[in-house]
CSV table of C-alpha atoms and ligand atoms in Angstrom, one decimal:
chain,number,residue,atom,x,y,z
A,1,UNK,CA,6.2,-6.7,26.9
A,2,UNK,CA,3.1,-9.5,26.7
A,3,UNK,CA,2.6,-10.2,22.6
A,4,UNK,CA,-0.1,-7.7,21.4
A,5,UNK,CA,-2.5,-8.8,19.0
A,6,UNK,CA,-1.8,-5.6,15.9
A,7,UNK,CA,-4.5,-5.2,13.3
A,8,UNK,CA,-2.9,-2.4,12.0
A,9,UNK,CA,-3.2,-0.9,8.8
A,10,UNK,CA,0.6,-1.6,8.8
A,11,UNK,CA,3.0,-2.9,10.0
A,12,UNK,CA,1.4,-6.1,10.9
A,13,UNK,CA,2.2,-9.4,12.7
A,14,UNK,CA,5.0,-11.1,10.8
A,15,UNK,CA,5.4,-14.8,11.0
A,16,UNK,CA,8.0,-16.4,13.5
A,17,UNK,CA,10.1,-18.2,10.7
A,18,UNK,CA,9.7,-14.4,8.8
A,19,UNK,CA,11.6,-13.2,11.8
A,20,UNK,CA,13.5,-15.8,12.6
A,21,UNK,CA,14.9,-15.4,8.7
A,22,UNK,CA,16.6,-12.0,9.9
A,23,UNK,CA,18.7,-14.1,12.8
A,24,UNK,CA,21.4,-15.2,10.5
A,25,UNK,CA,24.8,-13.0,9.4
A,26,UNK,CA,25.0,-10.5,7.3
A,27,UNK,CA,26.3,-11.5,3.6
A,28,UNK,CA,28.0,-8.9,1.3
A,29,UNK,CA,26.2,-6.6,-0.9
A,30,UNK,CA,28.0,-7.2,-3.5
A,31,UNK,CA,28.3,-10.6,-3.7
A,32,UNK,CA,26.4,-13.7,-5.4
A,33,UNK,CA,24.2,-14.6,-2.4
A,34,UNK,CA,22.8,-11.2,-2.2
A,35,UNK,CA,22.7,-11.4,-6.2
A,36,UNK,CA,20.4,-15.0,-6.1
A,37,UNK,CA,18.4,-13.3,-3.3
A,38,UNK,CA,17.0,-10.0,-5.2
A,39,UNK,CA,16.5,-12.4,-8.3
A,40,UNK,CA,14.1,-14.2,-5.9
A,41,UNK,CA,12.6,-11.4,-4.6
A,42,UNK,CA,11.9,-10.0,-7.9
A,43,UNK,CA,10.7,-13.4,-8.9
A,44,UNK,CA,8.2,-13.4,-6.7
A,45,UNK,CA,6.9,-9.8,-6.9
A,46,UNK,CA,6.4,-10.3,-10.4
A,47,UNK,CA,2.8,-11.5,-10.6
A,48,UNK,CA,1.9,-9.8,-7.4
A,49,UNK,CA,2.6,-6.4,-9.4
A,50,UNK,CA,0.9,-8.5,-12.6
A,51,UNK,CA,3.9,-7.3,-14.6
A,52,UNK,CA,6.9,-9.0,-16.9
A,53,UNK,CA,9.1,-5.8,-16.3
A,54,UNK,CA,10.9,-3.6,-14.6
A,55,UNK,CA,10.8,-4.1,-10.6
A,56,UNK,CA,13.2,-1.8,-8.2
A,57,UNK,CA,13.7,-2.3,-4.9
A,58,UNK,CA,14.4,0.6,-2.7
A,59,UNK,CA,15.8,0.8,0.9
A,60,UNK,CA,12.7,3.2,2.4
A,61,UNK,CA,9.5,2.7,3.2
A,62,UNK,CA,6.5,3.4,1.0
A,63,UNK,CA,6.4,7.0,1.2
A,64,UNK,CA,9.9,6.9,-0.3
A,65,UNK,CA,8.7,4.7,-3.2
A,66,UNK,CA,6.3,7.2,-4.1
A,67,UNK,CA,8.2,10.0,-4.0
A,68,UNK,CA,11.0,7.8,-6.3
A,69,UNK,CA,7.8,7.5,-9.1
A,70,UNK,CA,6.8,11.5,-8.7
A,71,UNK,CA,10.8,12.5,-8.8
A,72,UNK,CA,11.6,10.0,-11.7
A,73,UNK,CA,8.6,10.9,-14.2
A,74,UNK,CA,8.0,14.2,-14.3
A,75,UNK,CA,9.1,17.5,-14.1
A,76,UNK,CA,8.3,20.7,-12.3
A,77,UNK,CA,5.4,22.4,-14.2
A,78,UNK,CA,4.0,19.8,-15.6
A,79,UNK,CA,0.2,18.9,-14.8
A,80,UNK,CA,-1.3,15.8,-12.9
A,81,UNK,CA,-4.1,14.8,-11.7
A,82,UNK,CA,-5.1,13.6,-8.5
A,83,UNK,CA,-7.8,11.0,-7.2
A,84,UNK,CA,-6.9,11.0,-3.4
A,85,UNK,CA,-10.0,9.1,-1.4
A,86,UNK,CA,-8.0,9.9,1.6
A,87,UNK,CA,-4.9,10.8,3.5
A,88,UNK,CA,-3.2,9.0,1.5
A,89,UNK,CA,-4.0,10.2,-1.8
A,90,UNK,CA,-3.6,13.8,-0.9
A,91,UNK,CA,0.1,12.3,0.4
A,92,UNK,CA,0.8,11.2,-3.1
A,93,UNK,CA,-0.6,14.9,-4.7
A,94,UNK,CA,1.2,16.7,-1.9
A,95,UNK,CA,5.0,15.2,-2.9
A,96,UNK,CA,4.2,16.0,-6.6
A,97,UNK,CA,3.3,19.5,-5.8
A,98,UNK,CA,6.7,19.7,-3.9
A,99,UNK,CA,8.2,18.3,-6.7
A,100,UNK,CA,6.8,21.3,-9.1
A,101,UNK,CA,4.5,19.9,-10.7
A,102,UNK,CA,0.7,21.5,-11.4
A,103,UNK,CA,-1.7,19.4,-9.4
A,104,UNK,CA,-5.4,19.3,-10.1
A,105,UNK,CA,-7.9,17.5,-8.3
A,106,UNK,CA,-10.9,15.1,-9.1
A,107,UNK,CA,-12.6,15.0,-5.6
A,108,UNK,CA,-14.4,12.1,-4.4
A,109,UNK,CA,-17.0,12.2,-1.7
A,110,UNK,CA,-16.0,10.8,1.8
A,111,UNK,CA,-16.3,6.9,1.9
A,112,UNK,CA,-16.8,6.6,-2.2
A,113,UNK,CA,-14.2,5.4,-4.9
A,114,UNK,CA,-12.9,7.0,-7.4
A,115,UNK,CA,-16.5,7.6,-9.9
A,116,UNK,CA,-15.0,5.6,-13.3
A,117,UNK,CA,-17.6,8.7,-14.6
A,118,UNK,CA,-16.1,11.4,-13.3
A,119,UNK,CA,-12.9,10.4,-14.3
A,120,UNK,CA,-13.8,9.5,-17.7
A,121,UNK,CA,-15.8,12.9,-18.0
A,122,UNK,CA,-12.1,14.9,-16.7
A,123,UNK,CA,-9.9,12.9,-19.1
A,124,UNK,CA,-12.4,13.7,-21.7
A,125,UNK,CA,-12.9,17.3,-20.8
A,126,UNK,CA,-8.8,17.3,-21.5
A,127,UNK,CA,-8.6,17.7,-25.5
A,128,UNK,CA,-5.3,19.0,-25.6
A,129,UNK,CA,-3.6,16.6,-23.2
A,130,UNK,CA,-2.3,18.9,-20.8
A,131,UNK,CA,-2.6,16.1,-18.1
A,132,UNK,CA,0.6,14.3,-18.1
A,133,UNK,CA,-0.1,12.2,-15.2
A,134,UNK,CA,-2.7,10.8,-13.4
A,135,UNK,CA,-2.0,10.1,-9.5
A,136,UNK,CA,-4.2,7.4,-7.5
A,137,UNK,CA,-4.4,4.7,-4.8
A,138,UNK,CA,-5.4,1.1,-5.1
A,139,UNK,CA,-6.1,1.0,-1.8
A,140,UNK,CA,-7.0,3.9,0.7
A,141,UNK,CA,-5.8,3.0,4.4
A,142,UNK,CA,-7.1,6.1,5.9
A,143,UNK,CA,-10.5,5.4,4.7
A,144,UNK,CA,-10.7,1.7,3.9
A,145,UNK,CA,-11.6,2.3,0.3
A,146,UNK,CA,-10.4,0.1,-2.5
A,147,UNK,CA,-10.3,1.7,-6.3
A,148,UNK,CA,-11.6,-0.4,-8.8
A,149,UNK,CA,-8.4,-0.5,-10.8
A,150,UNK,CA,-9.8,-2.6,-13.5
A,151,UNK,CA,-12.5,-0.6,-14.0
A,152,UNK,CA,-10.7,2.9,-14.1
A,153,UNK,CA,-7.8,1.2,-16.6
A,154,UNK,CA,-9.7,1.6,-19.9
A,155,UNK,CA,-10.6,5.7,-19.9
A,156,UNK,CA,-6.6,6.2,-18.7
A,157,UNK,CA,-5.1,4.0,-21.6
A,158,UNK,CA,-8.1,5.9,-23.6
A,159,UNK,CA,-6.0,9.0,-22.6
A,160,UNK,CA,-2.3,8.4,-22.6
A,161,UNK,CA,-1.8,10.1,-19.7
A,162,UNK,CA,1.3,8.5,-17.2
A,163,UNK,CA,-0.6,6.3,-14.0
A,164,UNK,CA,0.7,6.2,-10.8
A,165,UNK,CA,0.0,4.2,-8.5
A,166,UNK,CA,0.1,3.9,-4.9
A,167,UNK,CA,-0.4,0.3,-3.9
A,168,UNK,CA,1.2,0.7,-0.5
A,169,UNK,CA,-1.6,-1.2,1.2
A,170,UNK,CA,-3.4,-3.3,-2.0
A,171,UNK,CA,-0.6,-5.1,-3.5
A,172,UNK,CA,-0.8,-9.1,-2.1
A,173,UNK,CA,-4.0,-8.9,-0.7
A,174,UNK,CA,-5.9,-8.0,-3.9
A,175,UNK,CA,-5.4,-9.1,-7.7
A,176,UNK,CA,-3.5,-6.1,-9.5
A,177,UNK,CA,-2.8,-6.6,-13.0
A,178,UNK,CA,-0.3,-3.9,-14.4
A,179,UNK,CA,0.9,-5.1,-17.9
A,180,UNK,CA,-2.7,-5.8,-18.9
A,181,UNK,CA,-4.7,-2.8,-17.1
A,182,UNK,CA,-1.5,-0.7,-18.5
A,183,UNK,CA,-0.5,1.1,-15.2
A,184,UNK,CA,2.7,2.9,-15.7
A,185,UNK,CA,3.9,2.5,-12.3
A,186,UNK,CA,2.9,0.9,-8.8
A,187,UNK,CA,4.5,1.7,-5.4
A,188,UNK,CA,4.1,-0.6,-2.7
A,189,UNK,CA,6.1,-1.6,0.7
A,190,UNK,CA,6.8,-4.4,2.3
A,191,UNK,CA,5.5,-3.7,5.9
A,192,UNK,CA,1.7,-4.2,4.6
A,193,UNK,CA,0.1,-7.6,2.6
A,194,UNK,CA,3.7,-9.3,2.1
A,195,UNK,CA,3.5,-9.5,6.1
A,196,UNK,CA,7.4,-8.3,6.5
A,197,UNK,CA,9.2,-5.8,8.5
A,198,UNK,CA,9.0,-2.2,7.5
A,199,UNK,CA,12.0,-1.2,5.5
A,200,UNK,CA,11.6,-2.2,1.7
A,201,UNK,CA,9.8,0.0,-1.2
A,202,UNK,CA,9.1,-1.7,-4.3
A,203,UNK,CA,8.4,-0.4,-7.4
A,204,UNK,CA,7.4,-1.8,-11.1
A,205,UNK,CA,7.3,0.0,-14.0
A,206,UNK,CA,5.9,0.0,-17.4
A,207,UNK,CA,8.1,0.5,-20.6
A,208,UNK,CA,6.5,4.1,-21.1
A,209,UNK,CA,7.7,4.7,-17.6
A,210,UNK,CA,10.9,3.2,-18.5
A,211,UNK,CA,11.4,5.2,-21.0
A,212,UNK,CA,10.9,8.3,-19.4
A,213,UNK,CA,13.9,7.5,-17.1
A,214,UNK,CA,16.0,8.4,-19.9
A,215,UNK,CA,14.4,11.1,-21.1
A,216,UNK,CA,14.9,13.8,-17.9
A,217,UNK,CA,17.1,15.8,-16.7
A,218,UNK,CA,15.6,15.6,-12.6
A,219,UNK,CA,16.8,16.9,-9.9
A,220,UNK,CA,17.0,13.3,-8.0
A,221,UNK,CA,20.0,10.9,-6.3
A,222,UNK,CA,19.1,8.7,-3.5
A,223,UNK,CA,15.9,7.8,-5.5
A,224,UNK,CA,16.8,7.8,-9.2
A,225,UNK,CA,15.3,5.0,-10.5
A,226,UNK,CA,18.0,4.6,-13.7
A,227,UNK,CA,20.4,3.7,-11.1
A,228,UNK,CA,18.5,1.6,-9.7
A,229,UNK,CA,17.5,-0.7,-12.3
A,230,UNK,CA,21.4,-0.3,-14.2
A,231,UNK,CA,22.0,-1.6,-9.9
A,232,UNK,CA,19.1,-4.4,-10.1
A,233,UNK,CA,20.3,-6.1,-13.4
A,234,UNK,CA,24.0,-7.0,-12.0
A,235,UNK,CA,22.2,-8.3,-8.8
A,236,UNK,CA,22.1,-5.3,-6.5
A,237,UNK,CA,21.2,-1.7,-5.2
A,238,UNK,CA,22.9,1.3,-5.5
A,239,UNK,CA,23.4,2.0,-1.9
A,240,UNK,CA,23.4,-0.1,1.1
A,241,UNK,CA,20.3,-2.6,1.4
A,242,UNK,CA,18.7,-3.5,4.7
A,243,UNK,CA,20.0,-6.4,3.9
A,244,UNK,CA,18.2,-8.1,7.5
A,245,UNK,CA,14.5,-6.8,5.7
A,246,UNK,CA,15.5,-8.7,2.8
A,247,UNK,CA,16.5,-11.8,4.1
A,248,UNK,CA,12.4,-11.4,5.8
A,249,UNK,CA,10.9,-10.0,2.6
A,250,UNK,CA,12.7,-13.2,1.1
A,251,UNK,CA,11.1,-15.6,3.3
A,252,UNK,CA,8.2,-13.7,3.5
A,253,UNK,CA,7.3,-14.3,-0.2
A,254,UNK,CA,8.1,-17.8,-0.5
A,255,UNK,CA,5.3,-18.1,2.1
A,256,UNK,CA,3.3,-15.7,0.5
A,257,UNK,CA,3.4,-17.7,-2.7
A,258,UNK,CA,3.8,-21.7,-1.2
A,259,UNK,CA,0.3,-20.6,0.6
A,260,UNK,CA,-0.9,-19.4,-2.8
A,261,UNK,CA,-1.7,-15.6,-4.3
A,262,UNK,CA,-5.2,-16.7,-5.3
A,263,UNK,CA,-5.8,-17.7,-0.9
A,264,UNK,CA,-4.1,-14.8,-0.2
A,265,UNK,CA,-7.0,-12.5,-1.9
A,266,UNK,CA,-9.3,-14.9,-0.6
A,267,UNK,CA,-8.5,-15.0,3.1
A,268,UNK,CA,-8.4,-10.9,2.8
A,269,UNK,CA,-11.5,-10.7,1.5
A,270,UNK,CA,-13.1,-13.4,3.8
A,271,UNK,CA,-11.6,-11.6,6.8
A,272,UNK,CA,-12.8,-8.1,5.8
A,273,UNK,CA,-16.1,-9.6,5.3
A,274,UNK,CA,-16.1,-11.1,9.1
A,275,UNK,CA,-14.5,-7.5,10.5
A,276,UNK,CA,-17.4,-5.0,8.7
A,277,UNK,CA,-20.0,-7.7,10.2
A,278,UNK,CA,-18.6,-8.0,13.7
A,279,UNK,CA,-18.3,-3.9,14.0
A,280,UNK,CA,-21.7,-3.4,12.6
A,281,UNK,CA,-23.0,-6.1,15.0
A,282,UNK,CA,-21.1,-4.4,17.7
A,283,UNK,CA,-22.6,-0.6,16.8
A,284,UNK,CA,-20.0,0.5,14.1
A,285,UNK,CA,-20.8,2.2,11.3
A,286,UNK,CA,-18.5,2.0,8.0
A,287,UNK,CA,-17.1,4.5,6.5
A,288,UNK,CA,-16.5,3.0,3.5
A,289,UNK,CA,-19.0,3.0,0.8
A,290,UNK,CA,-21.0,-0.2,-0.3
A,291,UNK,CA,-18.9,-1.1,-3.4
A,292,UNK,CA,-15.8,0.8,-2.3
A,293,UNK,CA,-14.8,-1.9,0.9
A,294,UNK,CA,-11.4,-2.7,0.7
A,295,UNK,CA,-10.2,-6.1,2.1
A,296,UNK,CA,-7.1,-4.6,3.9
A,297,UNK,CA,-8.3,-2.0,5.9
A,298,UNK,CA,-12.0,-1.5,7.6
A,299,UNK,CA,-12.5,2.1,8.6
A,300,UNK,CA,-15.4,2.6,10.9
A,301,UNK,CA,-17.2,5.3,13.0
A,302,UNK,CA,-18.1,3.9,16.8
A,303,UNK,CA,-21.6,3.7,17.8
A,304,UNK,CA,-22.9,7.1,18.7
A,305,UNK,CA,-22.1,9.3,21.6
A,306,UNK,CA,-19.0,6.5,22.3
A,307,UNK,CA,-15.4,8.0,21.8
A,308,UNK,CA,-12.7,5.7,19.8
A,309,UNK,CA,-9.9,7.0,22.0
A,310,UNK,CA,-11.0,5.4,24.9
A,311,UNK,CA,-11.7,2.2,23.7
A,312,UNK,CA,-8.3,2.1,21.4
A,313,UNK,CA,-6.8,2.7,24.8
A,314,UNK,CA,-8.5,-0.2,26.3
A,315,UNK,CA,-8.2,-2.2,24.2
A,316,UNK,CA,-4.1,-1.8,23.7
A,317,UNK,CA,-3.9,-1.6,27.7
A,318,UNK,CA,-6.1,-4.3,28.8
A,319,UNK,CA,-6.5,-6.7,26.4
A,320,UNK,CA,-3.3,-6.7,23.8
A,321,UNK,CA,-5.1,-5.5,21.0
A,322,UNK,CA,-3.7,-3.1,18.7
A,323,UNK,CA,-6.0,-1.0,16.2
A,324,UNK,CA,-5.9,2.4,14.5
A,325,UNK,CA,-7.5,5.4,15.1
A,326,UNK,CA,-8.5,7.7,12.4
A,327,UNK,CA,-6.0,10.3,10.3
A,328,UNK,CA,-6.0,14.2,9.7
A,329,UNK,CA,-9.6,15.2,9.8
A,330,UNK,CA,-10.6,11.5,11.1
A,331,UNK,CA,-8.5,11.6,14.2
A,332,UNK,CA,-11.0,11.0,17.1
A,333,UNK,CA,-13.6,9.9,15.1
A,334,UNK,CA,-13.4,6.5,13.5
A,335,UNK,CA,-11.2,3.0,14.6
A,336,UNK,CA,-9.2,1.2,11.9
A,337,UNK,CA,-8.9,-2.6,11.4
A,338,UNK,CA,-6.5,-3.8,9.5
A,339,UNK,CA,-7.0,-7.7,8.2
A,340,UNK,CA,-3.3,-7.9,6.5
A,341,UNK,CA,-0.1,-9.5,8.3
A,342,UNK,CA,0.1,-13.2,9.9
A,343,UNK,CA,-3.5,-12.8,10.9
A,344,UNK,CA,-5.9,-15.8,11.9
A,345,UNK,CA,-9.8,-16.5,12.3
A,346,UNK,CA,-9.1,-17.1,15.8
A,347,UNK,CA,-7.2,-13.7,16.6
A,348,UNK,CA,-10.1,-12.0,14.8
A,349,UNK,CA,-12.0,-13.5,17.0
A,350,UNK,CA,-10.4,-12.5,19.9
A,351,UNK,CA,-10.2,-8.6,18.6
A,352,UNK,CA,-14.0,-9.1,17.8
A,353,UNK,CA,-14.4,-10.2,22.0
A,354,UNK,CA,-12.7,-7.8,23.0
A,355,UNK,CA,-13.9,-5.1,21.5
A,356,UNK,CA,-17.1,-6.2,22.7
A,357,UNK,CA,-16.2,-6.3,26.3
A,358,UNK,CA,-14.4,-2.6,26.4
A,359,UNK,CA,-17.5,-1.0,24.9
A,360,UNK,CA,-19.2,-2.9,27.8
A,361,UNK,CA,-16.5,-1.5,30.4
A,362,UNK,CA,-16.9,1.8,29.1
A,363,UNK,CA,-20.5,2.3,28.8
A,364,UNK,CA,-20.9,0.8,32.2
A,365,UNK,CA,-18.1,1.9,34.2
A,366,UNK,CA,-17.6,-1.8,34.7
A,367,UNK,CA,-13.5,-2.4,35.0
B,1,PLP,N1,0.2,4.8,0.9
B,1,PLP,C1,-0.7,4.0,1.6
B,1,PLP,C2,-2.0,3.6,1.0
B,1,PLP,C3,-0.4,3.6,2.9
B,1,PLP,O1,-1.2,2.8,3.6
B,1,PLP,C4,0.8,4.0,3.5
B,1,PLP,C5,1.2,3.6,4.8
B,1,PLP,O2,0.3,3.3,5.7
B,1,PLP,C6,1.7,4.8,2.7
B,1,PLP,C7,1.3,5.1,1.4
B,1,PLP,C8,3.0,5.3,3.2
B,1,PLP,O3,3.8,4.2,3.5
B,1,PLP,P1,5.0,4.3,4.5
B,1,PLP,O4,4.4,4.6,5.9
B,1,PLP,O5,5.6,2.9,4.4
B,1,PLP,O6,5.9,5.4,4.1
């Protein structure tokens, strides 16, 4: 198959040594390579996360991460609240309602971060702390939102409710600062800004959050997170790692951090900026709110009266690049750009001339 070009919301392009870092044997499990290489690993996620403590890593992808935090902190009956701005969001309320557990939600117009108001005015409204737990996303990948995490910390500390939060698609590309904003605990995956292979959930946790490990009695195995921290500090995981993922995850981070975390949220943000200006010059329209852009993902609507199907098609079968269409209620309605993954100025360049040249081909008939 020729190389495609994927600006995915994940998984992304991974880097030829990334991949080439999976072409070696297997090593045991058990054993003090494997022991050396988690250390790294969690090493190196530590101030991505922004945290000095706990870090698990999990064999799944993210969905499995976040379904590790719902399962390991609370129990059924007890009442959270949600803040999806998207798919995603409603993902993360949906596996806590499976789970038993009460969900409310704070709703948040289409395009718009979570209102630090509205929240502040819920939390308020909540007297007798029946919220236990408050569910949200760093960064929404179905609508190309980004949550100002900073500024939503204060009112949730304020409360003393338990934070989750899905950084699936945030975590690398944009500054997160657990341990001082005081999120209980992040989810996030290596498919997405660590530009690895799908395959590895990570997840950090506060000392609250740590604590409430030991507190419940949950119905959990594969996922419970005691194990996997009791597994992390001799060196390994419960079960059997994707031991090939890690050995990319590995590399993956030494890059990550030999290029620097400070470039990292730079070139994000610098090649969000030049995506949300190349669709608008091209007819787009974002769906993302002025103030709530996130730098991974760019969610936009196609210039009217032209179809996103077509031109995803078009532009996967004729030229090699790969983008998203929209999710759930956005399916046939917007495109999705994804800026994370071993990504360049000069393939966004090519994406933007290409785009340009399907719309022209399919407005015209020109082929
Ligand atoms: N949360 C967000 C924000 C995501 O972008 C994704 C994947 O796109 C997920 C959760 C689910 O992750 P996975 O597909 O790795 O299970």
């Amino acid at each position: 198959m020729p190389r495609q070009l994927l600006f995915l919301p994940g998984p992304v392009m991974v880097a030829p040594p990334v991949l080439r870092a999976m072409d070696r044997p297997l090593i045991d499990h058990r054993g003090p390579e494997f022991a050396a290489m988690l250390e790294r690993i969690i090493a190196a996620l530590r101030p991505v996360f922004g945290t000095r403590g706990e870090i698990a890593i999990l064999g799944s992808s993210g969905t499995g991460a976040m379904e590790a935090l719902v399962a390991n902190l609370f129990t059924p009956g007890e009442r959270l609240l949600s803040c999806p701005v998207g798919s995603f969001g409603k993902r993360f309320a949906g596996i806590a309602a499976s789970y038993g557990c009460t969900v409310e939600t704070l709703e948040t117009p289409l395009g718009a971060a979570v209102d630090p108001a509205a929240l502040q005015a819920r939390l308020h409204a909540d007297s007798e702390k029946r919220i236990a737990g408050v569910l949200l996303t760093h960064n929404e990948t179905s609508t190309g939102v980004a949550n100002d995490m900073a500024a939503l910390a204060p009112m949730l500390r304020a409360h003393g409710a338990i934070t989750l939060v899905d950084s699936v698609s945030g975590l690398g590309a944009s500054e997160f600062r657990m341990d001082e904003w005081g999120y209980d605990a992040v989810a996030t995956a290596s498919q997405k800004a660590f530009a690895a292979p799908p395959g590895v959930a990570m997840v950090a946790l506060s000392e609250r959050a740590r604590a409430r490990l030991e507190n419940r009695a949950l119905a959990r195995f594969y996922f419970d997170l005691r194990r996997a921290l009791e597994f992390s500090h001799i060196g390994q995981t419960p079960w059997t790692p994707p031991i090939s993922i890690l050995f990319a995850l590995d590399a993956a981070l030494a890059a990550y951090h030999a290029g620097g975390m400070r470039a990292a949220f730079e070139r994000h943000a610098a090649f969000a900026g030049l995506v949300r200006t190349a669709l608008q010059r091209l007819g787009f329209t974002l769906l993302s709110r002025p103030g709530a852009h996130s730098d991974t993902v760019i969610a936009a609507y196609p210039p009217p009266g032209s179809d996103p199907d077509p031109l995803l098609r078009a532009l996967r079968e004729e030229y090699g690049v790969v983008l998203s269409g929209g999710q759930a209620d956005l399916a046939g309605k917007i495109v999705r750009f994804g800026t994370m993954g071993d990504v360049s100025a000069r393939d966004l360049q090519t994406a933007f001339e290409a785009i340009e040249a399907a719309q022209l081909e399919l407005t015209s008939g020109v082929a």
